[in-house]
Structures are given as C-alpha cells and as structure tokens.
Amino acid sequence: MKEPLRQQLDYGLKEMGLYFPVPVQQKLIHYIQLIARWNKAFNLTAVRDVGEMVSKHLLDSLAVQPFVEGKTVLDVGSGAGLPGIPFAITSPEKQFVLIDSNGKKTRFLMQAKIELKLDNVEVVNMRVEDYQPMKDGHRIYFDVITARAYATTDDILMSTAHLQDETTHILVMQGKLDEKISSDQYVLIGSHVLNVYGLDAERHLLEIKKI
C-alpha cells in the first residue's frame, strides 16, 4: 500500500465533504493500482499515472456518490469500472451491474471484482441494447442508471430505455455541460456543477427521469 496515495485520497475526500473509513480508502487505492497494472496490456484508460487516477478516476466518480439512491444500479459503458467500482466499494449495501461491450475491459472488471472481493458486483459483456435482465419471469428495471459520458445524453437514454421505468434515476456525468434532451419522454430534474478536488476541468452531472 502506497500511503501517500491514500493520504492524497483522504485529503481530496475531506475537501469535497465526503468521508469513507481507512479500509474503504485502501480498497479504492488497490483498485486504481489494479488499473495501472492492467493498463499496460489492456489500455483501460488514457491516464497512466496512478497518482493522477486519484483525482481523475476516484474523486471524479465519488463526487456523484451522494446522488446514488436506491438498491440496484446499472453502470453503462463501464470501461475500467468507472464510476461503478468506486460506487460498489463505498456502497456495499447496493447491487451493481457493470456492462460493457469490450471483452478486454470486462475481463479486467471480473478480475477487479475477484481481487477486491466485491460480492455486490455483476459484470456483463454485451451491448446494453441487447441486455434483457429477468427475474421470476419479469423484466428488471434499475433504480439508478449511471453513465460517464461514453455517448451523447440522447444515446444513453435511448439505449437504456428498456431498463428504465418512471422511478429510475438516470445520472449522466459530463465534462462540458450539454443539457439537451430531444425526447419528450424525459425530464431534466437537476443539473449540477461537480467540484472535483485536484481536477482542473469542467465536470457536470445531469439527473434525468422518464415521464
């Protein structure tokens, strides 16, 4: 464990008004160290320095944590597990599905699930449009759907429409703010500037619900 990394994380969390105990912070650091190790072969992220990952991946994801309500969360286009794995580490009482169509990235997600002992995570390797989860013969709808700007907001809403009902809370993380929603089936219920410690870039969150 590289203590300076955890100290960096702890300081950033405090500056953002967030608190997680030391074992949780250690698991978050273990996670970005896994990314750094696998990144050489799997090209998981353009961020190569593990120190930069503290702000660009961990703090950037956890800035959204206060908005994640409900029990079941779908992280669409999860990639290296952002924001899904930081959420799963810090909210063990919730259930997370991390979906990505890239086989290399989902292999990494499976390894991270095993090494970090994340029993509340399910990894799915497919296009979200083809994902049809069922339980006891009924379609599953998620309490929360998160997406870290892997596509336009309209594309995210359209590709996950079959996984939403009117109670689903859709959280779209963006860099430059774009509040455009073309469909009249949805309403923007909140638009937030995210102040991420150590990140000199625009970060925004859109909260959307189906009408």
mmCIF file of C-alpha atoms in Angstrom:
data_model
loop_
_atom_site.group_PDB
_atom_site.id
_atom_site.type_symbol
_atom_site.label_atom_id
_atom_site.label_comp_id
_atom_site.label_asym_id
_atom_site.label_seq_id
_atom_site.Cartn_x
_atom_site.Cartn_y
_atom_site.Cartn_z
ATOM 1 C CA MET A 1 0.000 0.000 0.000
ATOM 2 C CA LYS A 2 1.410 3.353 -1.001
ATOM 3 C CA GLU A 3 0.375 5.532 1.932
ATOM 4 C CA PRO A 4 0.874 8.866 0.088
ATOM 5 C CA LEU A 5 -1.838 7.792 -2.393
ATOM 6 C CA ARG A 6 -4.285 7.120 0.423
ATOM 7 C CA GLN A 7 -3.374 10.400 2.088
ATOM 8 C CA GLN A 8 -3.985 12.152 -1.233
ATOM 9 C CA LEU A 9 -7.376 10.451 -1.497
ATOM 10 C CA ASP A 10 -8.284 11.215 2.124
ATOM 11 C CA TYR A 11 -7.419 14.890 1.726
ATOM 12 C CA GLY A 12 -9.402 15.176 -1.509
ATOM 13 C CA LEU A 13 -12.436 13.496 0.043
ATOM 14 C CA LYS A 14 -12.365 15.866 3.008
ATOM 15 C CA GLU A 15 -12.112 18.879 0.691
ATOM 16 C CA MET A 16 -15.210 17.600 -1.129
ATOM 17 C CA GLY A 17 -17.132 16.973 2.114
ATOM 18 C CA LEU A 18 -17.008 13.182 1.802
ATOM 19 C CA TYR A 19 -15.915 10.596 4.353
ATOM 20 C CA PHE A 20 -15.019 6.922 3.998
ATOM 21 C CA PRO A 21 -13.103 4.858 6.583
ATOM 22 C CA VAL A 22 -9.482 3.840 6.025
ATOM 23 C CA PRO A 23 -10.227 0.222 4.901
ATOM 24 C CA VAL A 24 -12.577 1.576 2.208
ATOM 25 C CA GLN A 25 -9.976 4.105 1.080
ATOM 26 C CA GLN A 26 -7.349 1.342 0.943
ATOM 27 C CA LYS A 27 -9.623 -0.730 -1.288
ATOM 28 C CA LEU A 28 -10.138 2.282 -3.588
ATOM 29 C CA ILE A 29 -6.346 2.688 -3.874
ATOM 30 C CA HIS A 30 -5.965 -1.051 -4.522
ATOM 31 C CA TYR A 31 -8.456 -0.633 -7.367
ATOM 32 C CA ILE A 32 -6.521 2.126 -9.176
ATOM 33 C CA GLN A 33 -3.301 0.177 -8.669
ATOM 34 C CA LEU A 34 -5.021 -2.706 -10.477
ATOM 35 C CA ILE A 35 -5.952 -0.347 -13.308
ATOM 36 C CA ALA A 36 -2.341 0.866 -13.548
ATOM 37 C CA ARG A 37 -1.044 -2.717 -13.687
ATOM 38 C CA TRP A 38 -3.533 -3.919 -16.306
ATOM 39 C CA ASN A 39 -3.365 -0.704 -18.307
ATOM 40 C CA LYS A 40 -0.074 -1.666 -19.941
ATOM 41 C CA ALA A 41 -1.655 -4.579 -21.785
ATOM 42 C CA PHE A 42 -5.358 -3.710 -21.872
ATOM 43 C CA ASN A 43 -5.328 0.071 -22.496
ATOM 44 C CA LEU A 44 -8.098 0.666 -19.968
ATOM 45 C CA THR A 45 -7.591 4.403 -19.592
ATOM 46 C CA ALA A 46 -5.543 7.241 -21.095
ATOM 47 C CA VAL A 47 -4.449 8.185 -17.568
ATOM 48 C CA ARG A 48 -1.171 6.364 -16.956
ATOM 49 C CA ASP A 49 -0.012 7.815 -13.648
ATOM 50 C CA VAL A 50 -1.649 6.193 -10.605
ATOM 51 C CA GLY A 51 -1.368 9.458 -8.682
ATOM 52 C CA GLU A 52 -3.440 11.247 -11.329
ATOM 53 C CA MET A 53 -6.029 8.473 -11.090
ATOM 54 C CA VAL A 54 -6.857 9.579 -7.531
ATOM 55 C CA SER A 55 -8.499 12.781 -8.768
ATOM 56 C CA LYS A 56 -9.344 11.842 -12.372
ATOM 57 C CA HIS A 57 -10.968 8.499 -11.533
ATOM 58 C CA LEU A 58 -11.704 8.086 -7.832
ATOM 59 C CA LEU A 59 -12.654 11.602 -6.737
ATOM 60 C CA ASP A 60 -14.364 12.291 -10.074
ATOM 61 C CA SER A 61 -16.573 9.221 -9.584
ATOM 62 C CA LEU A 62 -17.216 9.739 -5.876
ATOM 63 C CA ALA A 63 -18.372 13.324 -6.442
ATOM 64 C CA VAL A 64 -21.578 11.690 -7.735
ATOM 65 C CA GLN A 65 -21.957 9.286 -4.794
ATOM 66 C CA PRO A 66 -24.427 11.496 -2.848
ATOM 67 C CA PHE A 67 -26.855 11.295 -5.808
ATOM 68 C CA VAL A 68 -26.903 7.478 -5.978
ATOM 69 C CA GLU A 69 -30.099 6.330 -4.245
ATOM 70 C CA GLY A 70 -31.978 3.046 -4.347
ATOM 71 C CA LYS A 71 -30.695 -0.528 -4.253
ATOM 72 C CA THR A 72 -29.950 -1.559 -7.841
ATOM 73 C CA VAL A 73 -27.518 0.362 -10.035
ATOM 74 C CA LEU A 74 -26.558 -0.181 -13.687
ATOM 75 C CA ASP A 75 -23.261 1.358 -14.844
ATOM 76 C CA VAL A 76 -23.444 1.589 -18.633
ATOM 77 C CA GLY A 77 -20.258 1.620 -20.718
ATOM 78 C CA SER A 78 -18.392 0.900 -17.503
ATOM 79 C CA GLY A 79 -14.977 0.563 -19.175
ATOM 80 C CA ALA A 80 -12.415 0.219 -16.403
ATOM 81 C CA GLY A 81 -15.272 0.283 -13.876
ATOM 82 C CA LEU A 82 -15.912 3.999 -13.591
ATOM 83 C CA PRO A 83 -17.931 5.044 -11.717
ATOM 84 C CA GLY A 84 -19.357 1.595 -10.917
ATOM 85 C CA ILE A 85 -16.488 0.077 -8.931
ATOM 86 C CA PRO A 86 -15.850 3.118 -6.689
ATOM 87 C CA PHE A 87 -19.604 3.155 -6.018
ATOM 88 C CA ALA A 88 -19.621 -0.592 -5.248
ATOM 89 C CA ILE A 89 -16.669 -0.259 -2.873
ATOM 90 C CA THR A 90 -18.260 2.609 -0.962
ATOM 91 C CA SER A 91 -21.863 1.282 -1.028
ATOM 92 C CA PRO A 92 -21.669 -2.441 -0.202
ATOM 93 C CA GLU A 93 -25.395 -2.484 0.594
ATOM 94 C CA LYS A 94 -26.301 -1.746 -3.053
ATOM 95 C CA GLN A 95 -26.183 -4.130 -6.033
ATOM 96 C CA PHE A 96 -24.288 -3.071 -9.156
ATOM 97 C CA VAL A 97 -24.314 -4.327 -12.729
ATOM 98 C CA LEU A 98 -21.321 -3.147 -14.789
ATOM 99 C CA ILE A 99 -21.927 -3.549 -18.511
ATOM 100 C CA ASP A 100 -19.510 -3.030 -21.401
ATOM 101 C CA SER A 101 -19.261 -4.494 -24.894
ATOM 102 C CA ASN A 102 -15.436 -4.551 -24.816
ATOM 103 C CA GLY A 103 -14.230 -8.022 -23.832
ATOM 104 C CA LYS A 104 -10.831 -6.884 -22.580
ATOM 105 C CA LYS A 105 -12.416 -4.354 -20.265
ATOM 106 C CA THR A 106 -14.944 -6.810 -18.857
ATOM 107 C CA ARG A 107 -12.123 -9.321 -18.234
ATOM 108 C CA PHE A 108 -10.439 -6.633 -16.156
ATOM 109 C CA LEU A 109 -13.725 -5.912 -14.356
ATOM 110 C CA MET A 110 -14.083 -9.605 -13.466
ATOM 111 C CA GLN A 111 -10.542 -9.672 -12.072
ATOM 112 C CA ALA A 112 -11.183 -6.489 -10.083
ATOM 113 C CA LYS A 113 -14.414 -7.996 -8.699
ATOM 114 C CA ILE A 114 -12.469 -11.067 -7.532
ATOM 115 C CA GLU A 115 -9.412 -9.274 -6.109
ATOM 116 C CA LEU A 116 -11.453 -6.606 -4.345
ATOM 117 C CA LYS A 117 -13.999 -9.191 -3.107
ATOM 118 C CA LEU A 118 -16.951 -7.232 -4.493
ATOM 119 C CA ASP A 119 -19.849 -9.639 -3.993
ATOM 120 C CA ASN A 120 -22.264 -6.823 -4.866
ATOM 121 C CA VAL A 121 -20.990 -6.552 -8.462
ATOM 122 C CA GLU A 122 -22.136 -8.394 -11.595
ATOM 123 C CA VAL A 123 -20.126 -7.939 -14.802
ATOM 124 C CA VAL A 124 -21.904 -8.203 -18.171
ATOM 125 C CA ASN A 125 -20.076 -8.315 -21.515
ATOM 126 C CA MET A 126 -22.583 -7.190 -24.158
ATOM 127 C CA ARG A 127 -24.148 -4.170 -25.779
ATOM 128 C CA VAL A 128 -26.607 -2.566 -23.394
ATOM 129 C CA GLU A 129 -29.278 -2.625 -26.125
ATOM 130 C CA ASP A 130 -29.120 -6.449 -26.036
ATOM 131 C CA TYR A 131 -29.224 -6.733 -22.248
ATOM 132 C CA GLN A 132 -32.588 -8.132 -21.109
ATOM 133 C CA PRO A 133 -32.380 -8.954 -17.380
ATOM 134 C CA MET A 134 -35.255 -11.002 -15.986
ATOM 135 C CA LYS A 135 -36.251 -12.257 -12.547
ATOM 136 C CA ASP A 136 -39.094 -14.695 -11.925
ATOM 137 C CA GLY A 137 -40.323 -14.119 -15.462
ATOM 138 C CA HIS A 138 -40.456 -10.338 -15.111
ATOM 139 C CA ARG A 139 -38.327 -7.617 -16.668
ATOM 140 C CA ILE A 140 -35.894 -5.946 -14.267
ATOM 141 C CA TYR A 141 -35.800 -2.162 -14.097
ATOM 142 C CA PHE A 142 -32.961 -0.426 -12.276
ATOM 143 C CA ASP A 143 -33.288 2.135 -9.505
ATOM 144 C CA VAL A 144 -30.298 4.044 -10.878
ATOM 145 C CA ILE A 145 -28.541 4.098 -14.253
ATOM 146 C CA THR A 146 -25.132 5.791 -14.413
ATOM 147 C CA ALA A 147 -23.104 6.716 -17.460
ATOM 148 C CA ARG A 148 -19.804 8.557 -17.575
ATOM 149 C CA ALA A 149 -20.410 10.344 -20.884
ATOM 150 C CA TYR A 150 -19.499 7.392 -23.114
ATOM 151 C CA ALA A 151 -22.103 8.666 -25.602
ATOM 152 C CA THR A 152 -24.470 11.598 -26.058
ATOM 153 C CA THR A 153 -27.198 12.023 -23.457
ATOM 154 C CA ASP A 154 -29.860 11.148 -26.030
ATOM 155 C CA ASP A 155 -27.986 7.960 -26.982
ATOM 156 C CA ILE A 156 -27.649 6.953 -23.333
ATOM 157 C CA LEU A 157 -31.374 7.461 -22.722
ATOM 158 C CA MET A 158 -32.379 5.605 -25.891
ATOM 159 C CA SER A 159 -30.033 2.632 -25.424
ATOM 160 C CA THR A 160 -31.172 2.048 -21.823
ATOM 161 C CA ALA A 161 -34.901 2.803 -22.288
ATOM 162 C CA HIS A 162 -35.889 -0.868 -21.840
ATOM 163 C CA LEU A 163 -34.150 -0.912 -18.438
ATOM 164 C CA GLN A 164 -35.937 2.141 -17.033
ATOM 165 C CA ASP A 165 -39.319 2.799 -15.517
ATOM 166 C CA GLU A 166 -40.743 6.056 -14.185
ATOM 167 C CA THR A 167 -38.851 5.614 -10.877
ATOM 168 C CA THR A 168 -35.413 5.107 -12.457
ATOM 169 C CA HIS A 169 -32.915 7.844 -11.619
ATOM 170 C CA ILE A 170 -30.588 8.415 -14.612
ATOM 171 C CA LEU A 171 -27.252 10.049 -13.777
ATOM 172 C CA VAL A 172 -25.183 11.267 -16.740
ATOM 173 C CA MET A 173 -21.675 12.513 -15.945
ATOM 174 C CA GLN A 174 -20.335 15.077 -18.400
ATOM 175 C CA GLY A 175 -17.342 17.296 -18.976
ATOM 176 C CA LYS A 176 -18.633 20.287 -20.879
ATOM 177 C CA LEU A 177 -22.280 20.812 -19.979
ATOM 178 C CA ASP A 178 -24.884 19.783 -22.547
ATOM 179 C CA GLU A 179 -28.425 19.726 -21.179
ATOM 180 C CA LYS A 180 -30.077 18.897 -24.498
ATOM 181 C CA ILE A 181 -32.668 16.114 -24.282
ATOM 182 C CA SER A 182 -34.529 15.581 -27.554
ATOM 183 C CA SER A 183 -37.176 13.142 -26.320
ATOM 184 C CA ASP A 184 -40.298 14.500 -24.612
ATOM 185 C CA GLN A 185 -40.451 11.233 -22.648
ATOM 186 C CA TYR A 186 -37.786 12.528 -20.268
ATOM 187 C CA VAL A 187 -37.382 15.451 -17.919
ATOM 188 C CA LEU A 188 -34.200 17.029 -16.556
ATOM 189 C CA ILE A 189 -34.707 17.168 -12.797
ATOM 190 C CA GLY A 190 -31.282 18.515 -11.886
ATOM 191 C CA SER A 191 -28.072 19.908 -13.356
ATOM 192 C CA HIS A 192 -25.052 20.170 -11.076
ATOM 193 C CA VAL A 193 -21.517 21.514 -11.288
ATOM 194 C CA LEU A 194 -19.190 18.945 -9.705
ATOM 195 C CA ASN A 195 -16.212 20.367 -7.857
ATOM 196 C CA VAL A 196 -13.633 17.593 -8.009
ATOM 197 C CA TYR A 197 -10.548 18.215 -5.901
ATOM 198 C CA GLY A 198 -7.345 18.180 -7.955
ATOM 199 C CA LEU A 199 -9.162 18.201 -11.291
ATOM 200 C CA ASP A 200 -8.700 21.318 -13.389
ATOM 201 C CA ALA A 201 -11.549 20.610 -15.790
ATOM 202 C CA GLU A 202 -15.289 21.133 -16.092
ATOM 203 C CA ARG A 203 -17.373 18.347 -14.578
ATOM 204 C CA HIS A 204 -21.161 18.232 -14.521
ATOM 205 C CA LEU A 205 -23.926 15.849 -13.574
ATOM 206 C CA LEU A 206 -27.368 15.629 -15.154
ATOM 207 C CA GLU A 207 -30.220 14.000 -13.237
ATOM 208 C CA ILE A 208 -32.926 12.726 -15.572
ATOM 209 C CA LYS A 209 -36.170 10.787 -15.165
ATOM 210 C CA LYS A 210 -38.648 9.237 -17.553
ATOM 211 C CA ILE A 211 -42.022 10.993 -17.566
#
